[in-house]
Coordinates of C-alpha atoms and ligand atoms in Angstrom, one line a residue:
Chain A
M485 CA -0.1 27.8 4.7
S486 CA -0.4 24.1 4.5
V487 CA 1.5 22.2 1.8
I488 CA 0.1 18.8 2.6
E489 CA -3.5 18.1 3.6
V490 CA -4.5 14.6 4.5
R491 CA -8.3 14.2 5.0
D492 CA -10.2 11.2 6.1
V493 CA -7.8 8.7 4.5
Q494 CA -8.7 5.1 4.7
T495 CA -6.3 2.4 3.6
V496 CA -7.2 -1.3 3.2
F497 CA -4.9 -4.2 2.3
G498 CA -7.1 -7.1 1.5
T499 CA -9.3 -7.3 4.6
K500 CA -6.8 -5.5 6.8
V501 CA -7.6 -1.9 7.6
I502 CA -4.4 0.2 8.1
H503 CA -5.8 3.7 8.3
D504 CA -9.3 4.7 9.0
G505 CA -10.3 8.3 8.9
L506 CA -6.8 9.8 9.2
N507 CA -6.4 13.6 9.1
L508 CA -3.4 15.8 9.3
S509 CA -2.0 18.9 7.8
I510 CA 1.6 20.0 7.3
N511 CA 2.6 23.7 7.0
E512 CA 5.2 25.2 4.8
G513 CA 8.7 25.3 6.1
E514 CA 8.2 22.9 9.0
I515 CA 9.8 19.7 9.9
Y516 CA 7.0 17.3 10.5
G517 CA 7.3 13.9 12.1
L518 CA 5.2 10.8 11.6
L519 CA 5.6 8.7 14.7
G520 CA 4.0 5.5 15.9
P521 CA 4.7 1.8 16.6
S522 CA 6.1 -0.5 13.9
G523 CA 3.5 -1.6 11.5
C524 CA 1.0 1.2 12.2
G525 CA 1.3 2.5 8.6
K526 CA 3.7 5.3 8.6
T527 CA 5.6 4.1 5.5
T528 CA 2.2 3.4 3.9
L529 CA 1.1 7.0 4.5
L530 CA 4.3 8.3 3.1
R531 CA 3.9 6.2 0.0
E532 CA 0.3 7.5 -0.4
M533 CA 1.6 11.1 -0.3
V534 CA 4.1 10.4 -3.0
M535 CA 1.6 8.6 -5.2
L536 CA 3.1 5.2 -4.9
Q537 CA 0.1 3.7 -3.2
D538 CA -3.6 4.1 -3.7
F539 CA -6.0 4.6 -0.8
S540 CA -9.6 3.6 -0.7
H541 CA -11.2 6.7 0.7
G542 CA -10.5 10.3 1.6
S543 CA -8.1 12.7 -0.1
I544 CA -4.6 13.9 0.0
D545 CA -3.6 17.4 -1.3
I546 CA 0.1 18.1 -2.0
L547 CA 1.1 21.7 -2.9
G548 CA -2.5 22.3 -4.0
H549 CA -2.9 19.2 -6.1
N550 CA -5.3 16.4 -5.1
V551 CA -3.2 13.3 -5.7
S552 CA -6.0 10.9 -6.4
N553 CA -7.3 12.7 -9.5
I554 CA -4.3 14.5 -10.8
K555 CA -3.4 14.9 -14.5
E556 CA -0.3 13.0 -15.6
R557 CA 1.3 16.3 -16.6
D558 CA 0.8 17.9 -13.2
A559 CA 1.9 14.7 -11.5
Q560 CA 5.1 14.8 -13.4
K561 CA 5.6 18.4 -12.4
L562 CA 4.9 17.6 -8.8
R563 CA 7.5 14.8 -8.8
R564 CA 10.2 17.2 -9.7
E565 CA 9.3 19.3 -6.7
W566 CA 9.9 16.7 -4.1
G567 CA 12.7 14.4 -3.1
V568 CA 12.1 11.1 -1.4
L569 CA 14.6 9.1 0.7
F570 CA 13.5 5.5 1.1
Q571 CA 14.1 3.4 4.2
F572 CA 17.0 1.5 2.5
G573 CA 18.1 4.1 0.1
A574 CA 16.7 2.5 -3.0
L575 CA 19.8 3.5 -5.1
F576 CA 19.8 2.2 -8.7
S577 CA 22.1 -0.7 -8.4
S578 CA 23.4 -0.5 -12.0
L579 CA 24.6 3.1 -11.5
S580 CA 27.5 4.4 -9.5
I581 CA 26.8 6.9 -6.7
R582 CA 27.8 9.7 -8.9
D583 CA 25.4 8.6 -11.7
N584 CA 22.6 7.9 -9.2
I585 CA 22.8 11.5 -8.0
A586 CA 23.3 12.9 -11.4
L587 CA 20.4 11.0 -13.1
P588 CA 17.6 13.6 -12.5
L589 CA 19.9 16.4 -13.6
V590 CA 20.8 14.5 -16.8
E591 CA 17.3 13.7 -17.5
Y592 CA 15.5 16.9 -16.6
T593 CA 18.0 19.6 -17.3
D594 CA 20.3 20.6 -20.1
L595 CA 23.2 21.4 -17.9
N596 CA 26.6 20.4 -19.3
A597 CA 28.7 17.6 -17.8
S598 CA 31.1 19.7 -15.8
M599 CA 28.2 21.7 -14.2
I600 CA 26.5 18.4 -13.3
E601 CA 29.7 17.1 -11.8
E602 CA 30.1 20.2 -9.7
I603 CA 26.5 19.9 -8.4
V604 CA 27.0 16.2 -7.7
Q605 CA 30.3 16.8 -5.8
F606 CA 28.6 19.6 -3.7
K607 CA 25.7 17.3 -2.8
I608 CA 28.0 14.4 -1.9
N609 CA 30.0 16.6 0.4
L610 CA 26.8 18.2 1.8
V611 CA 25.5 14.9 3.1
G612 CA 28.8 13.9 4.5
L613 CA 30.1 11.4 2.0
K614 CA 33.7 11.7 0.6
S615 CA 34.3 12.7 -3.0
S616 CA 36.1 9.4 -3.5
D617 CA 32.9 7.6 -2.8
A618 CA 31.3 8.9 -6.0
D619 CA 32.7 6.1 -8.1
L620 CA 31.5 3.3 -5.9
F621 CA 28.4 1.2 -6.7
P622 CA 25.6 0.8 -4.2
S623 CA 26.7 -2.8 -3.5
Q624 CA 30.1 -1.6 -2.4
I625 CA 28.9 0.8 0.3
S626 CA 27.5 0.4 3.8
G627 CA 23.8 0.8 4.7
G628 CA 24.5 4.2 6.4
M629 CA 26.4 5.4 3.3
K630 CA 23.5 4.3 1.1
K631 CA 21.2 6.5 3.1
K632 CA 23.4 9.5 2.7
A633 CA 23.7 8.9 -1.0
G634 CA 19.9 8.5 -1.2
L635 CA 19.6 11.8 0.5
A636 CA 22.0 13.4 -1.9
R637 CA 19.9 12.1 -4.7
A638 CA 16.7 13.3 -3.1
L639 CA 18.3 16.8 -2.8
C640 CA 19.7 16.8 -6.2
M641 CA 17.0 18.9 -7.9
D642 CA 16.7 21.3 -4.8
P643 CA 13.2 20.2 -4.1
K644 CA 10.6 22.1 -2.0
L645 CA 9.5 19.1 -0.2
L646 CA 11.5 16.3 1.3
F647 CA 10.1 12.9 2.4
L648 CA 12.4 10.9 4.6
D649 CA 11.6 7.3 5.8
E650 CA 13.6 6.6 8.9
P651 CA 16.5 8.6 7.9
T652 CA 18.6 8.0 11.0
S653 CA 17.9 4.3 11.6
G654 CA 21.0 2.3 10.8
L655 CA 23.3 5.3 11.1
D656 CA 26.0 5.5 13.8
P657 CA 25.2 8.1 16.5
I658 CA 27.6 10.7 15.2
S659 CA 26.3 10.5 11.7
A660 CA 22.8 10.6 13.0
R661 CA 23.4 13.9 14.9
E662 CA 25.2 15.3 11.8
F663 CA 22.1 14.2 9.8
D664 CA 19.9 16.2 12.2
E665 CA 22.1 19.2 11.8
L666 CA 22.0 18.9 8.1
I667 CA 18.2 18.7 8.1
L668 CA 18.0 21.8 10.2
K669 CA 20.5 23.6 8.0
L670 CA 18.7 22.7 4.8
R671 CA 15.4 23.9 6.2
S672 CA 16.8 27.3 7.1
L673 CA 18.9 27.6 3.9
L674 CA 16.4 26.4 1.3
G675 CA 13.1 26.8 3.2
L676 CA 12.4 23.1 2.7
T677 CA 9.3 21.4 4.1
I678 CA 10.4 18.1 5.5
V679 CA 8.1 15.1 6.4
M680 CA 9.9 12.3 8.1
V681 CA 9.2 9.0 9.8
S682 CA 11.4 8.5 12.8
H683 CA 12.0 6.3 15.8
D684 CA 15.1 8.1 17.0
L685 CA 14.0 10.0 20.1
Q686 CA 17.1 12.3 20.0
S687 CA 16.4 13.3 16.5
I688 CA 12.7 13.7 17.3
Y689 CA 13.4 16.2 20.0
D690 CA 16.2 18.0 18.1
T691 CA 14.6 18.5 14.7
L692 CA 10.9 18.1 14.6
D693 CA 8.6 21.2 14.8
R694 CA 5.4 19.2 14.9
V695 CA 4.5 15.5 15.1
A696 CA 1.6 13.2 14.3
I697 CA 1.4 10.1 16.3
I698 CA -0.5 7.3 14.6
D699 CA -2.3 4.8 16.8
E700 CA -5.4 2.6 16.2
K701 CA -5.5 3.6 12.5
K702 CA -5.9 7.3 13.4
I703 CA -3.9 10.2 14.5
A704 CA -3.7 10.0 18.3
Y705 CA -1.9 13.3 18.6
E706 CA -1.0 16.1 16.3
G707 CA 1.0 19.1 17.5
T708 CA 4.3 20.4 18.8
I709 CA 6.7 18.3 20.8
V710 CA 6.4 20.6 23.7
D711 CA 2.7 20.1 24.0
V712 CA 3.1 16.4 23.8
K713 CA 3.7 16.3 27.5
S714 CA 0.3 17.7 28.3
S715 CA -1.5 15.3 26.0
K716 CA -4.1 13.3 27.9
S717 CA -3.9 10.2 25.8
Q718 CA -2.4 7.2 27.7
F719 CA -0.8 5.9 24.5
V720 CA 0.9 9.2 23.7
Q721 CA 2.3 9.4 27.2
T722 CA 3.8 5.9 27.0
F723 CA 5.2 6.6 23.6
F724 CA 7.3 9.3 25.0
K725 CA 7.9 7.5 28.3
Chain B
M1118 CA 17.0 -39.8 30.5
Q1119 CA 14.3 -40.7 33.0
T1120 CA 12.7 -37.7 34.6
P1121 CA 12.0 -38.1 38.2
L1122 CA 8.2 -38.7 38.4
H1123 CA 6.4 -40.2 41.3
F1124 CA 2.8 -41.5 41.3
T1125 CA 0.8 -42.0 44.4
Q1126 CA -2.8 -43.1 44.2
S1127 CA -5.4 -43.1 47.0
D1128 CA -8.9 -43.9 45.9
S1129 CA -9.9 -41.4 43.2
L1130 CA -7.0 -39.1 43.8
L1131 CA -3.8 -39.3 41.8
S1132 CA -0.8 -37.3 43.0
I1133 CA 2.0 -36.8 40.6
E1134 CA 5.2 -35.6 42.1
L1135 CA 7.8 -34.0 39.9
S1136 CA 11.2 -32.9 41.0
G1137 CA 14.5 -31.4 39.8
E1138 CA 14.9 -29.2 36.8
L1139 CA 12.2 -29.4 34.1
T1140 CA 13.3 -28.3 30.6
L1141 CA 12.4 -28.8 27.0
Y1142 CA 14.1 -32.2 27.0
S1143 CA 12.0 -33.6 29.9
I1144 CA 8.7 -33.1 28.2
T1145 CA 8.7 -36.1 26.0
P1146 CA 9.7 -38.6 28.7
L1147 CA 7.1 -37.0 31.1
E1148 CA 4.4 -37.3 28.5
K1149 CA 5.3 -41.0 27.9
Q1150 CA 5.2 -41.9 31.5
M1151 CA 1.9 -40.1 32.0
R1152 CA 0.4 -41.9 29.0
Q1153 CA 1.4 -45.2 30.4
R1154 CA -0.4 -44.5 33.6
D1155 CA -3.9 -45.7 33.5
V1156 CA -6.3 -43.1 34.8
V1157 CA -9.6 -45.0 34.9
G1158 CA -11.7 -44.1 38.0
I1159 CA -9.7 -41.1 38.9
T1160 CA -11.6 -37.9 39.5
R1161 CA -8.8 -35.7 40.9
I1162 CA -5.3 -35.2 40.0
E1163 CA -2.7 -33.2 41.9
I1164 CA 0.5 -32.3 40.2
N1165 CA 3.0 -31.5 42.9
L1166 CA 5.8 -29.2 41.9
M1167 CA 7.1 -28.5 45.4
S1168 CA 10.5 -30.1 44.8
V1169 CA 10.9 -28.7 41.3
T1170 CA 13.7 -26.2 41.2
F1171 CA 13.3 -24.8 37.8
I1172 CA 10.8 -24.9 34.8
D1173 CA 11.3 -23.3 31.5
T1174 CA 8.5 -21.9 29.4
A1175 CA 8.1 -25.0 27.3
T1176 CA 7.4 -27.2 30.3
A1177 CA 5.2 -24.6 31.7
I1178 CA 3.1 -24.7 28.5
F1179 CA 3.1 -28.5 28.7
L1180 CA 1.8 -28.4 32.3
V1181 CA -0.8 -25.9 31.6
K1182 CA -2.0 -27.8 28.6
M1183 CA -2.2 -31.0 30.6
E1184 CA -4.2 -29.2 33.3
E1185 CA -6.6 -28.0 30.6
M1186 CA -6.8 -31.4 29.0
F1187 CA -7.7 -33.1 32.2
S1188 CA -10.3 -30.4 33.1
K1189 CA -11.9 -31.0 29.7
R1190 CA -12.3 -34.7 30.5
G1191 CA -14.0 -33.9 33.7
V1192 CA -11.1 -34.7 35.9
E1193 CA -10.3 -32.1 38.5
C1194 CA -6.7 -31.1 38.2
S1195 CA -4.6 -28.8 40.2
L1196 CA -0.9 -27.7 40.3
I1197 CA 0.6 -27.4 43.7
C1198 CA 3.5 -25.1 43.8
E1199 CA 4.8 -22.4 46.2
N1200 CA 7.9 -21.3 44.4
K1201 CA 7.3 -17.7 43.2
T1202 CA 9.4 -17.9 40.1
L1203 CA 7.6 -21.1 39.0
L1204 CA 4.3 -19.6 39.6
S1205 CA 5.0 -16.5 37.6
T1206 CA 6.3 -18.5 34.7
L1207 CA 3.1 -20.5 34.8
E1208 CA 1.0 -17.3 35.0
L1209 CA 2.8 -15.8 32.1
V1210 CA 2.1 -18.9 29.9
K1211 CA -1.6 -18.9 31.0
M1212 CA -2.0 -15.3 30.1
Q1213 CA -0.5 -15.7 26.7
R1214 CA -2.6 -18.8 26.0
I1215 CA -5.8 -16.8 26.8
I1216 CA -4.8 -14.1 24.3
T1217 CA -3.9 -16.5 21.5
N1218 CA -7.1 -18.5 22.1
L1219 CA -9.1 -15.3 21.7
E1220 CA -7.3 -14.5 18.6
T1221 CA -7.7 -17.9 17.0
Q1222 CA -11.3 -17.9 17.9
S1223 CA -12.0 -14.7 16.1
Q1224 CA -10.4 -16.1 12.9
Q1225 CA -12.6 -17.9 10.5
K1226 CA -12.7 -21.7 10.4
K1227 CA -10.4 -23.5 8.0
S1228 CA -11.7 -23.9 4.5
S1229 CA -12.2 -27.3 3.0
F1230 CA -10.0 -28.9 0.4
L1231 CA -12.4 -28.3 -2.5
E1232 CA -12.9 -24.7 -1.5
K1233 CA -9.1 -24.2 -1.4
K1234 CA -8.6 -25.8 -4.8
L1235 CA -11.4 -23.8 -6.4
K1236 CA -10.0 -20.6 -4.9
D1237 CA -6.6 -21.5 -6.3
I1238 CA -8.0 -22.0 -9.7
Y1239 CA -10.0 -18.8 -9.5
A1240 CA -6.9 -16.9 -8.4
Y1241 CA -4.9 -18.4 -11.2
F1242 CA -7.3 -17.4 -13.9
Y1243 CA -7.9 -14.1 -12.2
S1244 CA -4.2 -13.4 -12.5
F1245 CA -4.8 -13.0 -16.2
I1246 CA -6.6 -9.7 -15.6
P1247 CA -3.5 -7.8 -14.3
F1248 CA -1.7 -9.1 -17.4
I1249 CA -4.3 -7.4 -19.6
T1250 CA -3.8 -4.3 -17.5
F1251 CA -0.1 -4.5 -18.1
L1252 CA -0.6 -4.8 -21.9
G1253 CA -2.9 -1.8 -21.8
K1254 CA -0.3 0.3 -19.9
L1255 CA 2.3 -0.9 -22.3
F1256 CA 0.2 0.3 -25.2
V1257 CA -0.4 3.7 -23.7
A1258 CA 3.3 4.0 -22.9
K1259 CA 4.3 3.0 -26.4
M1260 CA 2.0 5.6 -27.9
S1261 CA 3.3 8.5 -25.8
Y1262 CA 6.8 7.2 -26.1
L1263 CA 6.8 7.0 -29.9
K1264 CA 5.2 10.4 -30.2
S1265 CA 8.5 12.2 -30.3
F1266 CA 11.7 10.8 -31.8
K1267 CA 13.9 12.2 -29.0
N1268 CA 11.9 10.2 -26.4
I1269 CA 13.3 7.0 -27.7
R1270 CA 16.1 5.8 -25.4
F1271 CA 18.6 4.5 -28.0
K1272 CA 21.3 4.0 -25.4
E1273 CA 19.2 1.7 -23.3
I1274 CA 17.9 -0.2 -26.4
A1275 CA 21.5 -0.7 -27.7
Y1276 CA 22.5 -1.9 -24.3
E1277 CA 19.7 -4.3 -24.1
I1278 CA 20.4 -5.6 -27.6
N1279 CA 23.9 -6.3 -26.5
E1280 CA 22.9 -7.9 -23.2
S1281 CA 20.0 -10.1 -24.4
A1282 CA 20.8 -10.8 -28.0
V1283 CA 24.5 -10.4 -28.9
K1284 CA 25.6 -12.2 -25.9
A1285 CA 23.1 -15.0 -26.7
L1286 CA 24.5 -15.5 -30.2
G1287 CA 26.8 -18.3 -29.2
I1288 CA 24.3 -20.4 -27.4
V1289 CA 21.7 -19.9 -30.2
A1290 CA 24.2 -20.8 -32.9
L1291 CA 25.4 -23.9 -31.0
T1292 CA 21.9 -25.1 -30.2
S1293 CA 20.5 -24.7 -33.7
F1294 CA 23.7 -26.3 -35.2
L1295 CA 23.1 -29.4 -33.0
I1296 CA 19.4 -29.5 -33.8
G1297 CA 20.2 -29.3 -37.5
L1298 CA 22.7 -32.1 -37.1
V1299 CA 20.3 -34.4 -35.2
V1300 CA 17.3 -33.8 -37.4
A1301 CA 19.4 -34.5 -40.5
Y1302 CA 21.0 -37.6 -39.0
Q1303 CA 17.6 -39.1 -38.1
S1304 CA 16.0 -38.3 -41.4
A1305 CA 19.1 -39.5 -43.3
F1306 CA 18.6 -42.9 -41.9
Q1307 CA 15.0 -43.1 -43.0
L1308 CA 15.6 -41.5 -46.4
K1309 CA 18.4 -43.9 -47.2
T1310 CA 16.1 -46.9 -47.0
Y1311 CA 13.9 -45.4 -49.7
G1312 CA 16.9 -44.2 -51.7
A1313 CA 15.5 -40.7 -51.5
N1314 CA 18.7 -39.2 -50.4
I1315 CA 18.5 -35.8 -52.1
F1316 CA 15.1 -35.0 -50.5
I1317 CA 17.0 -34.3 -47.3
V1318 CA 17.5 -30.8 -48.7
D1319 CA 13.7 -30.2 -49.0
M1320 CA 13.0 -31.6 -45.7
L1321 CA 15.6 -29.7 -43.7
G1322 CA 15.2 -26.5 -45.7
I1323 CA 11.5 -26.3 -44.9
S1324 CA 11.5 -27.6 -41.4
I1325 CA 14.4 -25.6 -40.2
L1326 CA 13.8 -22.3 -41.9
R1327 CA 10.1 -22.3 -41.3
E1328 CA 9.6 -23.9 -37.9
L1329 CA 12.7 -25.1 -36.0
A1330 CA 15.0 -22.2 -36.1
P1331 CA 12.4 -19.7 -34.9
L1332 CA 11.2 -22.0 -32.2
I1333 CA 14.6 -23.0 -30.9
T1334 CA 15.7 -19.4 -30.9
A1335 CA 12.6 -18.4 -29.0
I1336 CA 13.1 -21.2 -26.4
V1337 CA 16.7 -20.4 -25.8
I1338 CA 15.9 -16.7 -25.5
A1339 CA 13.0 -17.3 -23.2
G1340 CA 15.3 -19.3 -20.9
R1341 CA 18.1 -16.9 -21.1
S1342 CA 16.9 -13.4 -21.6
G1343 CA 13.2 -13.7 -20.5
S1344 CA 14.3 -15.1 -17.2
A1345 CA 16.9 -12.4 -16.8
F1346 CA 14.3 -9.7 -17.4
T1347 CA 12.2 -11.2 -14.6
A1348 CA 15.0 -11.4 -12.2
Q1349 CA 16.4 -8.0 -12.9
I1350 CA 13.1 -6.2 -12.6
G1351 CA 12.0 -8.3 -9.7
A1352 CA 15.2 -7.4 -7.8
M1353 CA 14.7 -3.7 -8.6
K1354 CA 11.3 -4.0 -7.2
I1355 CA 12.5 -5.5 -3.9
T1356 CA 15.1 -2.9 -3.4
Q1357 CA 12.5 -0.2 -4.1
E1358 CA 14.4 1.1 -7.1
L1359 CA 11.2 1.1 -9.1
D1360 CA 9.5 3.2 -6.4
A1361 CA 12.4 5.5 -6.4
M1362 CA 12.1 5.9 -10.2
K1363 CA 8.4 6.7 -10.0
T1364 CA 8.8 9.3 -7.3
M1365 CA 11.5 11.0 -9.4
G1366 CA 9.1 11.0 -12.3
F1367 CA 10.8 8.5 -14.5
D1368 CA 8.3 6.2 -16.0
P1369 CA 9.5 2.6 -15.5
F1370 CA 7.8 1.7 -18.8
A1371 CA 9.9 4.2 -20.7
F1372 CA 13.1 3.3 -18.9
L1373 CA 12.9 -0.4 -18.3
V1374 CA 10.1 -2.0 -20.2
L1375 CA 10.0 -0.6 -23.7
P1376 CA 13.7 -0.6 -24.3
R1377 CA 13.8 -4.3 -23.4
I1378 CA 10.8 -5.2 -25.6
I1379 CA 12.0 -3.1 -28.5
A1380 CA 15.6 -4.5 -28.2
L1381 CA 14.4 -8.1 -28.3
M1382 CA 12.0 -7.4 -31.2
I1383 CA 14.9 -6.0 -33.2
A1384 CA 17.3 -8.7 -32.3
M1385 CA 15.1 -11.8 -32.6
P1386 CA 14.9 -11.9 -36.4
I1387 CA 18.7 -11.6 -36.6
L1388 CA 19.1 -14.4 -34.1
I1389 CA 16.7 -16.5 -36.2
F1390 CA 18.7 -15.8 -39.3
V1391 CA 21.9 -17.0 -37.5
A1392 CA 20.0 -20.1 -36.3
D1393 CA 18.9 -20.7 -39.9
I1394 CA 22.5 -20.7 -41.1
M1395 CA 23.8 -22.9 -38.3
G1396 CA 21.0 -25.4 -38.6
M1397 CA 21.5 -25.7 -42.3
L1398 CA 25.2 -26.1 -41.7
G1399 CA 24.6 -29.0 -39.4
G1400 CA 22.4 -30.5 -42.2
I1401 CA 25.0 -30.0 -44.9
I1402 CA 27.6 -31.8 -42.7
V1403 CA 25.4 -34.8 -42.1
A1404 CA 24.3 -34.9 -45.8
N1405 CA 27.9 -34.9 -46.8
A1406 CA 29.1 -37.5 -44.4
D1407 CA 26.2 -39.8 -44.2
L1408 CA 24.4 -39.5 -47.6
G1409 CA 27.3 -38.6 -49.8
I1410 CA 25.7 -35.4 -51.0
S1411 CA 28.4 -32.8 -51.6
S1412 CA 27.9 -29.3 -50.2
N1413 CA 27.7 -27.9 -53.8
L1414 CA 25.0 -30.3 -54.7
F1415 CA 23.1 -29.5 -51.5
L1416 CA 23.2 -25.8 -52.1
D1417 CA 22.2 -26.1 -55.7
R1418 CA 19.2 -28.2 -54.8
F1419 CA 18.5 -25.8 -51.9
R1420 CA 18.3 -22.9 -54.3
E1421 CA 16.0 -24.8 -56.6
V1422 CA 13.4 -26.2 -54.2
I1423 CA 13.2 -23.9 -51.2
A1424 CA 11.1 -20.9 -51.8
A1425 CA 12.1 -17.7 -50.2
K1426 CA 8.8 -17.5 -48.4
H1427 CA 9.8 -20.2 -46.0
F1428 CA 12.7 -18.1 -44.9
F1429 CA 10.6 -15.0 -44.5
I1430 CA 7.9 -16.8 -42.6
G1431 CA 10.5 -17.9 -40.1
I1432 CA 12.0 -14.4 -39.8
I1433 CA 8.6 -12.7 -39.5
K1434 CA 7.8 -14.9 -36.4
G1435 CA 10.8 -13.3 -34.7
P1436 CA 9.2 -10.0 -33.5
F1437 CA 6.0 -11.7 -32.4
F1438 CA 7.9 -14.3 -30.3
A1439 CA 10.2 -11.5 -29.0
F1440 CA 7.2 -9.4 -27.9
L1441 CA 5.6 -12.3 -26.1
I1442 CA 8.8 -13.4 -24.3
A1443 CA 9.8 -9.9 -23.3
S1444 CA 6.4 -8.8 -22.1
I1445 CA 5.8 -11.9 -20.1
G1446 CA 9.3 -11.7 -18.6
I1447 CA 8.8 -8.1 -17.6
Y1448 CA 5.2 -8.6 -16.4
R1449 CA 6.5 -11.4 -14.2
G1450 CA 9.3 -9.2 -12.9
L1451 CA 6.8 -6.5 -12.0
S1452 CA 4.6 -8.9 -10.2
V1453 CA 7.4 -9.9 -7.8
Q1454 CA 6.3 -9.2 -4.2
N1455 CA 8.4 -7.9 -1.4
D1456 CA 10.3 -11.2 -0.7
T1457 CA 13.2 -13.0 -2.3
Q1458 CA 11.2 -16.3 -2.7
S1459 CA 8.9 -14.5 -5.1
I1460 CA 11.8 -13.8 -7.5
G1461 CA 12.5 -17.5 -8.0
F1462 CA 8.8 -18.3 -8.3
N1463 CA 8.2 -15.6 -10.9
T1464 CA 11.3 -16.5 -12.9
T1465 CA 10.2 -20.1 -13.2
K1466 CA 6.7 -18.9 -14.2
S1467 CA 8.1 -16.5 -16.7
V1468 CA 10.1 -19.1 -18.6
V1469 CA 7.3 -21.7 -18.5
E1470 CA 4.6 -19.3 -19.6
S1471 CA 6.7 -17.7 -22.3
I1472 CA 7.7 -21.0 -23.9
F1473 CA 4.1 -22.2 -23.8
V1474 CA 2.8 -19.0 -25.3
V1475 CA 5.4 -19.1 -28.0
I1476 CA 4.4 -22.6 -29.0
V1477 CA 0.7 -21.6 -29.1
C1478 CA 1.6 -18.5 -31.2
D1479 CA 3.6 -20.8 -33.5
A1480 CA 0.6 -23.1 -33.9
L1481 CA -1.6 -20.1 -34.7
F1482 CA 0.9 -19.0 -37.4
S1483 CA 0.8 -22.5 -38.9
I1484 CA -2.9 -22.6 -39.1
A1485 CA -3.3 -19.1 -40.4
L1486 CA -0.6 -19.5 -43.0
T1487 CA -1.7 -22.9 -44.2
N1488 CA -5.3 -21.6 -44.6
L1489 CA -3.9 -18.6 -46.5
G1490 CA -2.1 -21.1 -48.7
I1491 CA 1.3 -19.7 -48.0
Ligands
ADP997 N1 1.7 -4.3 0.1 C1 1.2 -4.7 1.2 N2 0.3 -5.7 1.3 C2 -0.3 -6.0 2.4 N3 -0.1 -5.4 3.6 C3 0.8 -4.4 3.6 C4 1.5 -4.0 2.4 N4 2.3 -3.0 2.8 C5 2.1 -2.8 4.1 N5 1.2 -3.7 4.6 C6 0.8 -3.7 6.0 O1 0.5 -2.4 6.4 C7 0.9 -2.2 7.8 C8 1.7 -0.9 7.8 O2 2.9 -1.1 7.2 P1 4.0 0.1 7.2 O3 3.4 1.3 6.7 O4 5.2 -0.4 6.5 O5 4.4 0.2 8.7 P2 5.4 1.2 9.4 O6 4.6 2.1 10.2 O7 6.2 0.3 10.3 O8 6.2 1.9 8.4 C9 1.7 -3.4 8.2 O9 0.9 -4.1 9.1 C10 1.9 -4.2 6.9 O10 1.7 -5.6 7.2
MG998 MG1 8.3 1.8 7.8

C-alpha cells in the first residue's frame, strides 16, 4: 500500500523550473531515498510533502490526504503523524534540548511531567546522545549533536512517517553508521515509513529499500538499489559510479 | 617587473615572443607593452610561446582573449606552442569560454535605467500586498485563537510583556523625562518675555499628555522592541525553526505572532502612563527652577486646567500604536529571506516603517478628534 503518492508535480521559482512532471510512490514500511545532484530539488520535494511549500501543478497524497486541498483540521492531524528532521536540525534556539524534545508532548498530550521526562530521556538515549546533554541549549552543541537532537524531537510522538533531510551529512563515520542502524531498528520496531534525502553512499546501500533519482527535473530512476546496476540511463550509471 | 617580451616585425607579420613563467602578475605589464606597440598595417600576429615554461589559467584567459580580440579586428592571430601542459591549459580555458558565452547569450539583454527604476517602484508598492495578506492571516488566527479561553498562551504573553515592555521602562522614562525638561525649558524662555509664566502648565499638560508621551513611547518601542521582533523572528526563519514549528503543527501565529502583539498592546498604555508622569516631572522641575512656580502651584493649576480627556486620548493611542509597531516588526521578520543580510535590511525597514506609520496614525487621530470636537 502506498503512503505517499506524488503525481505530475511541477515546481517553479520565479522563472526557474525545478520539477516538471515528477512522479513517485512510496510504500508503507519502506525506507525510501531521494537522490540526485545538489540543487536538483530534493529538499524542495520534501518540503512540498510536508506542506511547507506550494507547487504549481500536480498532486501529492500523504496517508490518503491530498495536501494541496486539505482541511486545516486534517492537516493538523496529519502533522502529528509525521516527524521531520531538517538538514541543520532546526532546533528551537530558546529552548534546551530537553524542552525541544518535550514540546510536542507538552502541547499535544496531557501526560504528567515525570512521564514526559521519562520519554525524553528514552529518546535522547535512543538517538545516541547522553542524558547530561539534555540541559544544553542548541547553541552549545555541535552540528552532529543537533541532528541527533532533531531526530529525537522528530521521533518524540512516535510518528508513522519520518522525513529526513541529509541525516548523516556532518556526522562522523561512526555516528553515521550508528544512525543507519538506528533507522533500520526503528523501522523494524515501529514499522515506520522513512523518506530520506542522502548523499552518503554507505548509508544508501545499507539502509534504503528503494530510491528515486532526480535528474533533469524528473525521476530518472525509481526502484531498488539492486536493480540500479541494470538501469540503462547514463546519468544513473555515473551517479553510482 | 618587466616581463620578457620580444617583438619582431617583418612586413605585415608581427611575432611576439614570450618567455619564462607567466602568472597573474605578468598580465598587466604584458598588456601595457602590447598596447604601446603600434599595430597599423599588420595583418598577421604570431604569439610564440615556445620558450614559456608555465602559464596559469589567468594568463591563459588573457592570451585567448587577445587572440579573439585580434581576430575580431580582422588580424589573423595564432598561438605557437608545443608544450602539452600549456596547450591543455589553453584548451580548458577555451572550452569554458564557449560554455559561458552560450549561457550569457541565452540570457536576456540588460534592462535600461528607467526600466529598472520603474520595476523597483512597482516591486516596492507590490510589497504592500503581502502585508495585507499578513493582516488577513492575523485576523483569522486571532478569531480562532480567541474562540476558546484555554488557547490563549498566557505564559508567552507574560514573557513578552516582560521582554518588550518592562525592560523598556527605564529608557522610556528617561527619554520622556528629558523631553519634558527640554520642552519646558524652551517654552519657559518664551513665556517669560510675555510674563505668562503660569501658562506653562497648560502648555505642557496638553502637549505631553496628548501628543508627546504617546509618540515618544511609540518611537522608543519601535526602535527597541519592534526591531527585536524582526530580528528574533528573522533569525528563527533562517534556522528553519519556523518550518519545524509548522511541520509539528504549531501555528507560528499562535505561538509567536499573537503573543507579541497582545503583549505590546497591553503594555503600551502603561508605558505611556509612565512617560506622562516622567514628562510632567521634567516640566515641574524646570517650572520650579526657571519660572519660580512651586510644585504645589503647578499641580493645583494642572488639576484646574487640564481636562482628563487629554490624558485618556494619549492612553487610547497606545494599543493602536502597539498594534502597528508589533505587526510591522513581525511582518518584516517573516519576510526575511534565507540569508543573514536580509535580517539587517528588514530590521532597518521595520523601524523606519513603524515610526512612519505611527506618525501617520497620530495625525489621523489629531484630525479625527479635532473634527469630533474632543
Ligand atoms: N525559496 C526559493 N526561491 C528560489 N529558488 C529556490 C528556493 N528554494 C530552492 N530554490 C532553488 O531550487 C533548487 C533546488 O533546491 P533544493 O531543493 O534545496 O536542492 P537540493 O536537491 O540540493 O536539496 C535550487 O536550484 C535552488 O536554487
Ligand atoms: Mg538539500
